[in-house]
Amino acid sequence: MSFTESGERVALRKAVGGLARDYGHEYYSKLARTGGHTTDLWNEAGRLGYLGVAVPEEYGGGGGGIGDLAAVCEEFCAAGTPMLLMVVSPAICATVIARFGTDEQKRAWLPRFATGEVRMSFAITEPDAGSNSHRLATTAARDGAGWVLNGRKVFISGVDEAEAVLVVGRTEDAKTGRLKPALFIVPTDAPGFEYRPIEMDLISADKQFGLFLDDVRLPADALVGAEDAAMAQLFAGLNPERIMGASFSTGLARFALDKAVSYAKDRSVWGAPIGSHQGLAHPLAQIKIELELARLMTQKAAARYDSGDDFGAGEAANMAKYAGGEVAIKAVDQAVQVHGGNGVTAEYGLGALLGVVRVGRLAPVSREMVLNFVAQHSLGLPKSY
């Protein structure tokens, strides 16, 4: 592992950042406040190959790893144009299909992930189980050669933009009778599939939905990969999700910190820039340090995942996600404080982020569950739940 990114990734960051800044935060903010979507930006990013950097070359992608895709995500967020569906569609869904899908599934989906033509949501969270895959109530029963799905999901991102949803359900083990997780590709226009928006207090271009699956009938090839490998498949998607979540948070932290530093240099009170006062300079310096540490852990997590070390990636990805979520909250809060009253005006684009960055502590896994993981698996302490 190198602590310096390759020239190719540096160039990728520069190109993506340039595209994102061409659109800018005002573009994103207007769409978020009016109920619109970042369709134009998404389509152009897909056309330029940025959304498909981690798709295998044989299917039209860039042949890179999750580290490259995370860099793309971070640069969009750092420019004030975050696209939450990036965390889901190319990171989770495309990765799972690329690693575990059948040849037919790969041919059908991966070329369109590579160009950004297809958007796919991911559905694991349930009202009574959260993301605990051992307690999911959504079930998939065999129906001749196919399947029938029943259940409910909550807080599923981007379903209104998606062609399909990768749904985590549970099937019955023929030998033991126990239920085990399995992943299914469910078209959003399938009979019995319904989604309803969840009213949120977040200003975001990405919407959240509740899903209702009522006797949704699927063909046999809707099952992703092998039925017995579902747990491995699930974690193959959850580790990239955490890595992308970390990059999402660090990108927003960069956006807020850049605004704060610029304002602290330009704003003068009593004959001196406010950034010359340690009361503002030190908190910003501390955020810069914590931000770079979070980015470094994200780079480590991505390197481990891309090398095939799934367990090592799990530890690092959880730590990166935790660190990114924490520094994003600090960065936005301090940026608002530096701006004073301007920090909560729409003109400066910071106030709306106060709620958005809190999501980094809640999803895709809560801050407390990350601490449980580290306590149990990294420190060897007794399991607490």
C-alpha positions as a Python dict, from the first residue, in 0.01 Angstrom:
ca = {
    (1, 'M'): (0, 0, 0),
    (2, 'S'): (122, 348, -88),
    (3, 'F'): (32, 656, 112),
    (4, 'T'): (48, 857, -210),
    (5, 'E'): (-224, 813, -468),
    (6, 'S'): (-125, 709, -817),
    (7, 'G'): (-95, 964, -1094),
    (8, 'E'): (-400, 811, -1260),
    (9, 'R'): (-614, 863, -951),
    (10, 'V'): (-487, 1217, -902),
    (11, 'A'): (-581, 1292, -1264),
    (12, 'L'): (-920, 1128, -1210),
    (13, 'R'): (-984, 1349, -906),
    (14, 'K'): (-889, 1660, -1102),
    (15, 'A'): (-1119, 1575, -1393),
    (16, 'V'): (-1415, 1485, -1172),
    (17, 'G'): (-1367, 1794, -958),
    (18, 'G'): (-1362, 2011, -1268),
    (19, 'L'): (-1690, 1863, -1392),
    (20, 'A'): (-1854, 1898, -1050),
    (21, 'R'): (-1747, 2261, -1013),
    (22, 'D'): (-1883, 2338, -1361),
    (23, 'Y'): (-2224, 2247, -1221),
    (24, 'G'): (-2156, 2383, -872),
    (25, 'H'): (-2337, 2387, -540),
    (26, 'E'): (-2599, 2635, -662),
    (27, 'Y'): (-2707, 2381, -925),
    (28, 'Y'): (-2738, 2112, -658),
    (29, 'S'): (-2907, 2334, -401),
    (30, 'K'): (-3173, 2452, -644),
    (31, 'L'): (-3263, 2094, -737),
    (32, 'A'): (-3264, 1980, -375),
    (33, 'R'): (-3496, 2262, -268),
    (34, 'T'): (-3740, 2214, -558),
    (35, 'G'): (-3763, 1835, -550),
    (36, 'G'): (-3546, 1783, -856),
    (37, 'H'): (-3273, 1529, -930),
    (38, 'T'): (-2912, 1561, -1042),
    (39, 'T'): (-2996, 1380, -1366),
    (40, 'D'): (-2788, 1602, -1595),
    (41, 'L'): (-2477, 1571, -1379),
    (42, 'W'): (-2525, 1196, -1334),
    (43, 'N'): (-2568, 1139, -1707),
    (44, 'E'): (-2262, 1344, -1799),
    (45, 'A'): (-2052, 1173, -1532),
    (46, 'G'): (-2166, 839, -1671),
    (47, 'R'): (-2090, 937, -2029),
    (48, 'L'): (-1738, 1038, -1926),
    (49, 'G'): (-1686, 704, -1752),
    (50, 'Y'): (-1662, 837, -1396),
    (51, 'L'): (-1949, 627, -1259),
    (52, 'G'): (-1807, 309, -1413),
    (53, 'V'): (-1445, 336, -1298),
    (54, 'A'): (-1478, 22, -1084),
    (55, 'V'): (-1668, -188, -1340),
    (56, 'P'): (-1447, -455, -1505),
    (57, 'E'): (-1301, -349, -1839),
    (58, 'E'): (-1456, -646, -2021),
    (59, 'Y'): (-1797, -493, -1950),
    (60, 'G'): (-1703, -143, -2060),
    (61, 'G'): (-1584, -5, -1728),
    (62, 'G'): (-1258, 144, -1612),
    (63, 'G'): (-1134, -175, -1446),
    (64, 'G'): (-1037, 12, -1129),
    (65, 'G'): (-1123, -58, -767),
    (66, 'I'): (-1348, 80, -498),
    (67, 'G'): (-1073, 328, -413),
    (68, 'D'): (-1115, 492, -754),
    (69, 'L'): (-1493, 508, -720),
    (70, 'A'): (-1460, 649, -368),
    (71, 'A'): (-1232, 922, -505),
    (72, 'V'): (-1500, 1015, -759),
    (73, 'C'): (-1764, 1030, -485),
    (74, 'E'): (-1543, 1246, -263),
    (75, 'E'): (-1472, 1497, -539),
    (76, 'F'): (-1840, 1541, -620),
    (77, 'C'): (-1915, 1607, -252),
    (78, 'A'): (-1617, 1841, -213),
    (79, 'A'): (-1757, 2053, -496),
    (80, 'G'): (-2097, 2075, -327),
    (81, 'T'): (-2272, 1834, -566),
    (82, 'P'): (-2317, 1514, -361),
    (83, 'M'): (-2499, 1226, -529),
    (84, 'L'): (-2608, 973, -268),
    (85, 'L'): (-2707, 718, -531),
    (86, 'M'): (-2335, 678, -608),
    (87, 'V'): (-2297, 506, -271),
    (88, 'V'): (-2566, 258, -369),
    (89, 'S'): (-2583, 192, -743),
    (90, 'P'): (-2223, 163, -871),
    (91, 'A'): (-2069, 81, -532),
    (92, 'I'): (-2298, -181, -378),
    (93, 'C'): (-2509, -316, -661),
    (94, 'A'): (-2252, -318, -941),
    (95, 'T'): (-1986, -460, -709),
    (96, 'V'): (-2208, -746, -590),
    (97, 'I'): (-2312, -834, -944),
    (98, 'A'): (-1953, -813, -1072),
    (99, 'R'): (-1826, -1043, -796),
    (100, 'F'): (-2112, -1288, -760),
    (101, 'G'): (-2359, -1248, -1046),
    (102, 'T'): (-2413, -1509, -1311),
    (103, 'D'): (-2263, -1454, -1656),
    (104, 'E'): (-2608, -1354, -1781),
    (105, 'Q'): (-2653, -1102, -1499),
    (106, 'K'): (-2313, -951, -1564),
    (107, 'R'): (-2382, -913, -1935),
    (108, 'A'): (-2726, -764, -1869),
    (109, 'W'): (-2630, -510, -1603),
    (110, 'L'): (-2260, -425, -1589),
    (111, 'P'): (-2227, -246, -1927),
    (112, 'R'): (-2509, -15, -1821),
    (113, 'F'): (-2354, 44, -1478),
    (114, 'A'): (-2035, 136, -1664),
    (115, 'T'): (-2208, 419, -1852),
    (116, 'G'): (-2438, 526, -1568),
    (117, 'E'): (-2736, 436, -1785),
    (118, 'V'): (-2884, 220, -1513),
    (119, 'R'): (-2954, 318, -1155),
    (120, 'M'): (-3020, 48, -898),
    (121, 'S'): (-3122, 95, -535),
    (122, 'F'): (-3028, -132, -245),
    (123, 'A'): (-3281, -248, 14),
    (124, 'I'): (-3176, -410, 341),
    (125, 'T'): (-3313, -190, 624),
    (126, 'E'): (-3644, -289, 780),
    (127, 'P'): (-3869, -122, 1040),
    (128, 'D'): (-3810, -386, 1310),
    (129, 'A'): (-3463, -511, 1220),
    (130, 'G'): (-3261, -214, 1101),
    (131, 'S'): (-2983, -368, 894),
    (132, 'N'): (-2953, -683, 1107),
    (133, 'S'): (-2955, -945, 832),
    (134, 'H'): (-3033, -1220, 1086),
    (135, 'R'): (-3367, -1063, 1178),
    (136, 'L'): (-3498, -953, 841),
    (137, 'A'): (-3865, -1031, 790),
    (138, 'T'): (-3864, -1004, 411),
    (139, 'T'): (-3887, -1360, 280),
    (140, 'A'): (-3840, -1523, -57),
    (141, 'A'): (-4023, -1851, -114),
    (142, 'R'): (-3974, -2082, -409),
    (143, 'D'): (-4257, -2081, -660),
    (144, 'G'): (-4187, -2347, -919),
    (145, 'A'): (-3874, -2231, -1097),
    (146, 'G'): (-3910, -1877, -961),
    (147, 'W'): (-3955, -1687, -635),
    (148, 'V'): (-4220, -1494, -444),
    (149, 'L'): (-4108, -1204, -223),
    (150, 'N'): (-4302, -1055, 66),
    (151, 'G'): (-4189, -791, 311),
    (152, 'R'): (-4125, -428, 385),
    (153, 'K'): (-3819, -201, 370),
    (154, 'V'): (-3752, 154, 494),
    (155, 'F'): (-3507, 437, 419),
    (156, 'I'): (-3425, 315, 70),
    (157, 'S'): (-3252, 580, -139),
    (158, 'G'): (-3334, 680, -494),
    (159, 'V'): (-3607, 431, -576),
    (160, 'D'): (-3789, 688, -788),
    (161, 'E'): (-3482, 708, -1014),
    (162, 'A'): (-3403, 336, -1015),
    (163, 'E'): (-3483, 73, -1274),
    (164, 'A'): (-3447, -204, -1016),
    (165, 'V'): (-3373, -263, -648),
    (166, 'L'): (-3127, -515, -506),
    (167, 'V'): (-3339, -655, -223),
    (168, 'V'): (-3201, -851, 72),
    (169, 'G'): (-3450, -1117, 175),
    (170, 'R'): (-3430, -1450, 351),
    (171, 'T'): (-3484, -1798, 212),
    (172, 'E'): (-3534, -2129, 389),
    (173, 'D'): (-3234, -2363, 403),
    (174, 'A'): (-3349, -2697, 263),
    (175, 'K'): (-3129, -2894, 508),
    (176, 'T'): (-3181, -2706, 834),
    (177, 'G'): (-3507, -2521, 776),
    (178, 'R'): (-3342, -2201, 900),
    (179, 'L'): (-3374, -1874, 716),
    (180, 'K'): (-3064, -1732, 549),
    (181, 'P'): (-3010, -1407, 357),
    (182, 'A'): (-3034, -1396, -20),
    (183, 'L'): (-3016, -1112, -273),
    (184, 'F'): (-3269, -1052, -550),
    (185, 'I'): (-3289, -803, -837),
    (186, 'V'): (-3643, -665, -831),
    (187, 'P'): (-3764, -437, -1115),
    (188, 'T'): (-3939, -128, -979),
    (189, 'D'): (-4232, -192, -1215),
    (190, 'A'): (-4289, -549, -1093),
    (191, 'P'): (-4650, -627, -994),
    (192, 'G'): (-4686, -617, -615),
    (193, 'F'): (-4388, -382, -573),
    (194, 'E'): (-4483, -45, -428),
    (195, 'Y'): (-4275, 243, -296),
    (196, 'R'): (-4383, 550, -103),
    (197, 'P'): (-4178, 859, -20),
    (198, 'I'): (-4074, 920, 341),
    (199, 'E'): (-4106, 1285, 433),
    (200, 'M'): (-3765, 1399, 555),
    (201, 'D'): (-3635, 1716, 719),
    (202, 'L'): (-3325, 1699, 497),
    (203, 'I'): (-3268, 1924, 197),
    (204, 'S'): (-3138, 1670, -52),
    (205, 'A'): (-3177, 1583, -418),
    (206, 'D'): (-3187, 1214, -317),
    (207, 'K'): (-3518, 1099, -173),
    (208, 'Q'): (-3593, 823, 78),
    (209, 'F'): (-3867, 563, 39),
    (210, 'G'): (-4051, 284, 211),
    (211, 'L'): (-4093, -34, 6),
    (212, 'F'): (-4384, -276, 15),
    (213, 'L'): (-4345, -619, -146),
    (214, 'D'): (-4674, -807, -171),
    (215, 'D'): (-4640, -1143, -348),
    (216, 'V'): (-4382, -1006, -592),
    (217, 'R'): (-4314, -1288, -837),
    (218, 'L'): (-3967, -1312, -982),
    (219, 'P'): (-3799, -1547, -1230),
    (220, 'A'): (-3525, -1784, -1115),
    (221, 'D'): (-3252, -1558, -1252),
    (222, 'A'): (-3356, -1274, -1018),
    (223, 'L'): (-3147, -1445, -749),
    (224, 'V'): (-2796, -1299, -751),
    (225, 'G'): (-2524, -1561, -761),
    (226, 'A'): (-2546, -1872, -547),
    (227, 'E'): (-2814, -1903, -282),
    (228, 'D'): (-2566, -2046, -30),
    (229, 'A'): (-2317, -1762, -73),
    (230, 'A'): (-2556, -1484, 21),
    (231, 'M'): (-2381, -1377, 343),
    (232, 'A'): (-2050, -1338, 160),
    (233, 'Q'): (-2229, -1150, -116),
    (234, 'L'): (-2397, -923, 134),
    (235, 'F'): (-2073, -819, 301),
    (236, 'A'): (-1909, -778, -39),
    (237, 'G'): (-2158, -493, -87),
    (238, 'L'): (-2160, -354, 267),
    (239, 'N'): (-1784, -291, 285),
    (240, 'P'): (-1788, -73, -31),
    (241, 'E'): (-2095, 102, 110),
    (242, 'R'): (-1901, 200, 423),
    (243, 'I'): (-1599, 310, 219),
    (244, 'M'): (-1820, 522, -4),
    (245, 'G'): (-2002, 659, 300),
    (246, 'A'): (-1668, 766, 444),
    (247, 'S'): (-1575, 939, 117),
    (248, 'F'): (-1916, 1107, 104),
    (249, 'S'): (-1855, 1250, 451),
    (250, 'T'): (-1495, 1356, 392),
    (251, 'G'): (-1598, 1526, 68),
    (252, 'L'): (-1864, 1729, 250),
    (253, 'A'): (-1609, 1809, 521),
    (254, 'R'): (-1373, 1942, 254),
    (255, 'F'): (-1652, 2154, 106),
    (256, 'A'): (-1733, 2309, 444),
    (257, 'L'): (-1369, 2356, 546),
    (258, 'D'): (-1281, 2526, 217),
    (259, 'K'): (-1567, 2770, 262),
    (260, 'A'): (-1468, 2840, 622),
    (261, 'V'): (-1102, 2901, 539),
    (262, 'S'): (-1188, 3130, 248),
    (263, 'Y'): (-1426, 3333, 463),
    (264, 'A'): (-1176, 3350, 752),
    (265, 'K'): (-914, 3494, 515),
    (266, 'D'): (-1143, 3753, 356),
    (267, 'R'): (-1357, 3866, 648),
    (268, 'S'): (-1187, 4139, 853),
    (269, 'V'): (-1293, 4274, 1191),
    (270, 'W'): (-1100, 4539, 1386),
    (271, 'G'): (-845, 4565, 1110),
    (272, 'A'): (-744, 4199, 1083),
    (273, 'P'): (-875, 3888, 906),
    (274, 'I'): (-1078, 3679, 1149),
    (275, 'G'): (-864, 3378, 1055),
    (276, 'S'): (-570, 3540, 1236),
    (277, 'H'): (-743, 3475, 1569),
    (278, 'Q'): (-659, 3142, 1730),
    (279, 'G'): (-1019, 3102, 1843),
    (280, 'L'): (-1105, 3035, 1479),
    (281, 'A'): (-771, 2923, 1339),
    (282, 'H'): (-713, 2637, 1583),
    (283, 'P'): (-1051, 2465, 1534),
    (284, 'L'): (-1003, 2482, 1157),
    (285, 'A'): (-651, 2340, 1187),
    (286, 'Q'): (-782, 2058, 1407),
    (287, 'I'): (-1050, 1975, 1149),
    (288, 'K'): (-786, 1969, 875),
    (289, 'I'): (-585, 1715, 1073),
    (290, 'E'): (-887, 1494, 1149),
    (291, 'L'): (-1001, 1518, 788),
    (292, 'E'): (-668, 1397, 651),
    (293, 'L'): (-664, 1110, 903),
    (294, 'A'): (-1015, 1006, 794),
    (295, 'R'): (-914, 1021, 427),
    (296, 'L'): (-608, 808, 499),
    (297, 'M'): (-816, 542, 675),
    (298, 'T'): (-1057, 544, 383),
    (299, 'Q'): (-765, 487, 148),
    (300, 'K'): (-649, 197, 365),
    (301, 'A'): (-996, 41, 368),
    (302, 'A'): (-1023, 67, -9),
    (303, 'A'): (-676, -82, -60),
    (304, 'R'): (-762, -379, 162),
    (305, 'Y'): (-1092, -436, -14),
    (306, 'D'): (-938, -411, -360),
    (307, 'S'): (-669, -662, -256),
    (308, 'G'): (-935, -919, -162),
    (309, 'D'): (-896, -888, 217),
    (310, 'D'): (-1267, -870, 302),
    (311, 'F'): (-1228, -908, 678),
    (312, 'G'): (-946, -656, 703),
    (313, 'A'): (-1147, -423, 483),
    (314, 'G'): (-1442, -459, 720),
    (315, 'E'): (-1246, -329, 1018),
    (316, 'A'): (-1087, -43, 823),
    (317, 'A'): (-1412, 49, 645),
    (318, 'N'): (-1599, 77, 974),
    (319, 'M'): (-1324, 294, 1120),
    (320, 'A'): (-1314, 512, 807),
    (321, 'K'): (-1689, 554, 807),
    (322, 'Y'): (-1680, 653, 1175),
    (323, 'A'): (-1396, 902, 1128),
    (324, 'G'): (-1552, 1056, 818),
    (325, 'G'): (-1889, 1101, 983),
    (326, 'E'): (-1738, 1267, 1288),
    (327, 'V'): (-1515, 1514, 1102),
    (328, 'A'): (-1795, 1612, 862),
    (329, 'I'): (-2013, 1717, 1155),
    (330, 'K'): (-1727, 1916, 1309),
    (331, 'A'): (-1638, 2080, 979),
    (332, 'V'): (-1989, 2198, 896),
    (333, 'D'): (-2058, 2314, 1252),
    (334, 'Q'): (-1733, 2514, 1266),
    (335, 'A'): (-1785, 2655, 916),
    (336, 'V'): (-2125, 2788, 1024),
    (337, 'Q'): (-1964, 2940, 1334),
    (338, 'V'): (-1691, 3109, 1128),
    (339, 'H'): (-1955, 3264, 902),
    (340, 'G'): (-2170, 3386, 1191),
    (341, 'G'): (-2520, 3472, 1076),
    (342, 'N'): (-2416, 3416, 715),
    (343, 'G'): (-2361, 3051, 802),
    (344, 'V'): (-2734, 2984, 814),
    (345, 'T'): (-2830, 3175, 501),
    (346, 'A'): (-2903, 2994, 176),
    (347, 'E'): (-2647, 3210, -3),
    (348, 'Y'): (-2350, 3043, 167),
    (349, 'G'): (-2479, 2687, 137),
    (350, 'L'): (-2383, 2566, 485),
    (351, 'G'): (-2694, 2567, 701),
    (352, 'A'): (-2866, 2292, 503),
    (353, 'L'): (-2564, 2069, 553),
    (354, 'L'): (-2610, 2063, 932),
    (355, 'G'): (-2872, 1792, 896),
    (356, 'V'): (-2715, 1619, 597),
    (357, 'V'): (-2381, 1544, 765),
    (358, 'R'): (-2560, 1395, 1065),
    (359, 'V'): (-2662, 1110, 836),
    (360, 'G'): (-2296, 1003, 840),
    (361, 'R'): (-2342, 906, 1205),
    (362, 'L'): (-2661, 713, 1132),
    (363, 'A'): (-2608, 536, 802),
    (364, 'P'): (-2518, 302, 647),
    (365, 'V'): (-2438, 177, 997),
    (366, 'S'): (-2479, 373, 1316),
    (367, 'R'): (-2189, 522, 1509),
    (368, 'E'): (-2273, 294, 1802),
    (369, 'M'): (-2268, -24, 1593),
    (370, 'V'): (-1926, 72, 1458),
    (371, 'L'): (-1803, 107, 1816),
    (372, 'N'): (-1957, -233, 1897),
    (373, 'F'): (-1770, -384, 1601),
    (374, 'V'): (-1436, -234, 1701),
    (375, 'A'): (-1481, -331, 2065),
    (376, 'Q'): (-1561, -693, 1977),
    (377, 'H'): (-1347, -763, 1671),
    (378, 'S'): (-1055, -523, 1708),
    (379, 'L'): (-1017, -527, 2086),
    (380, 'G'): (-1151, -873, 2162),
    (381, 'L'): (-1400, -751, 2421),
    (382, 'P'): (-1713, -954, 2499),
    (383, 'K'): (-2003, -908, 2261),
    (384, 'S'): (-2247, -648, 2395),
    (385, 'Y'): (-2560, -740, 2203),
}
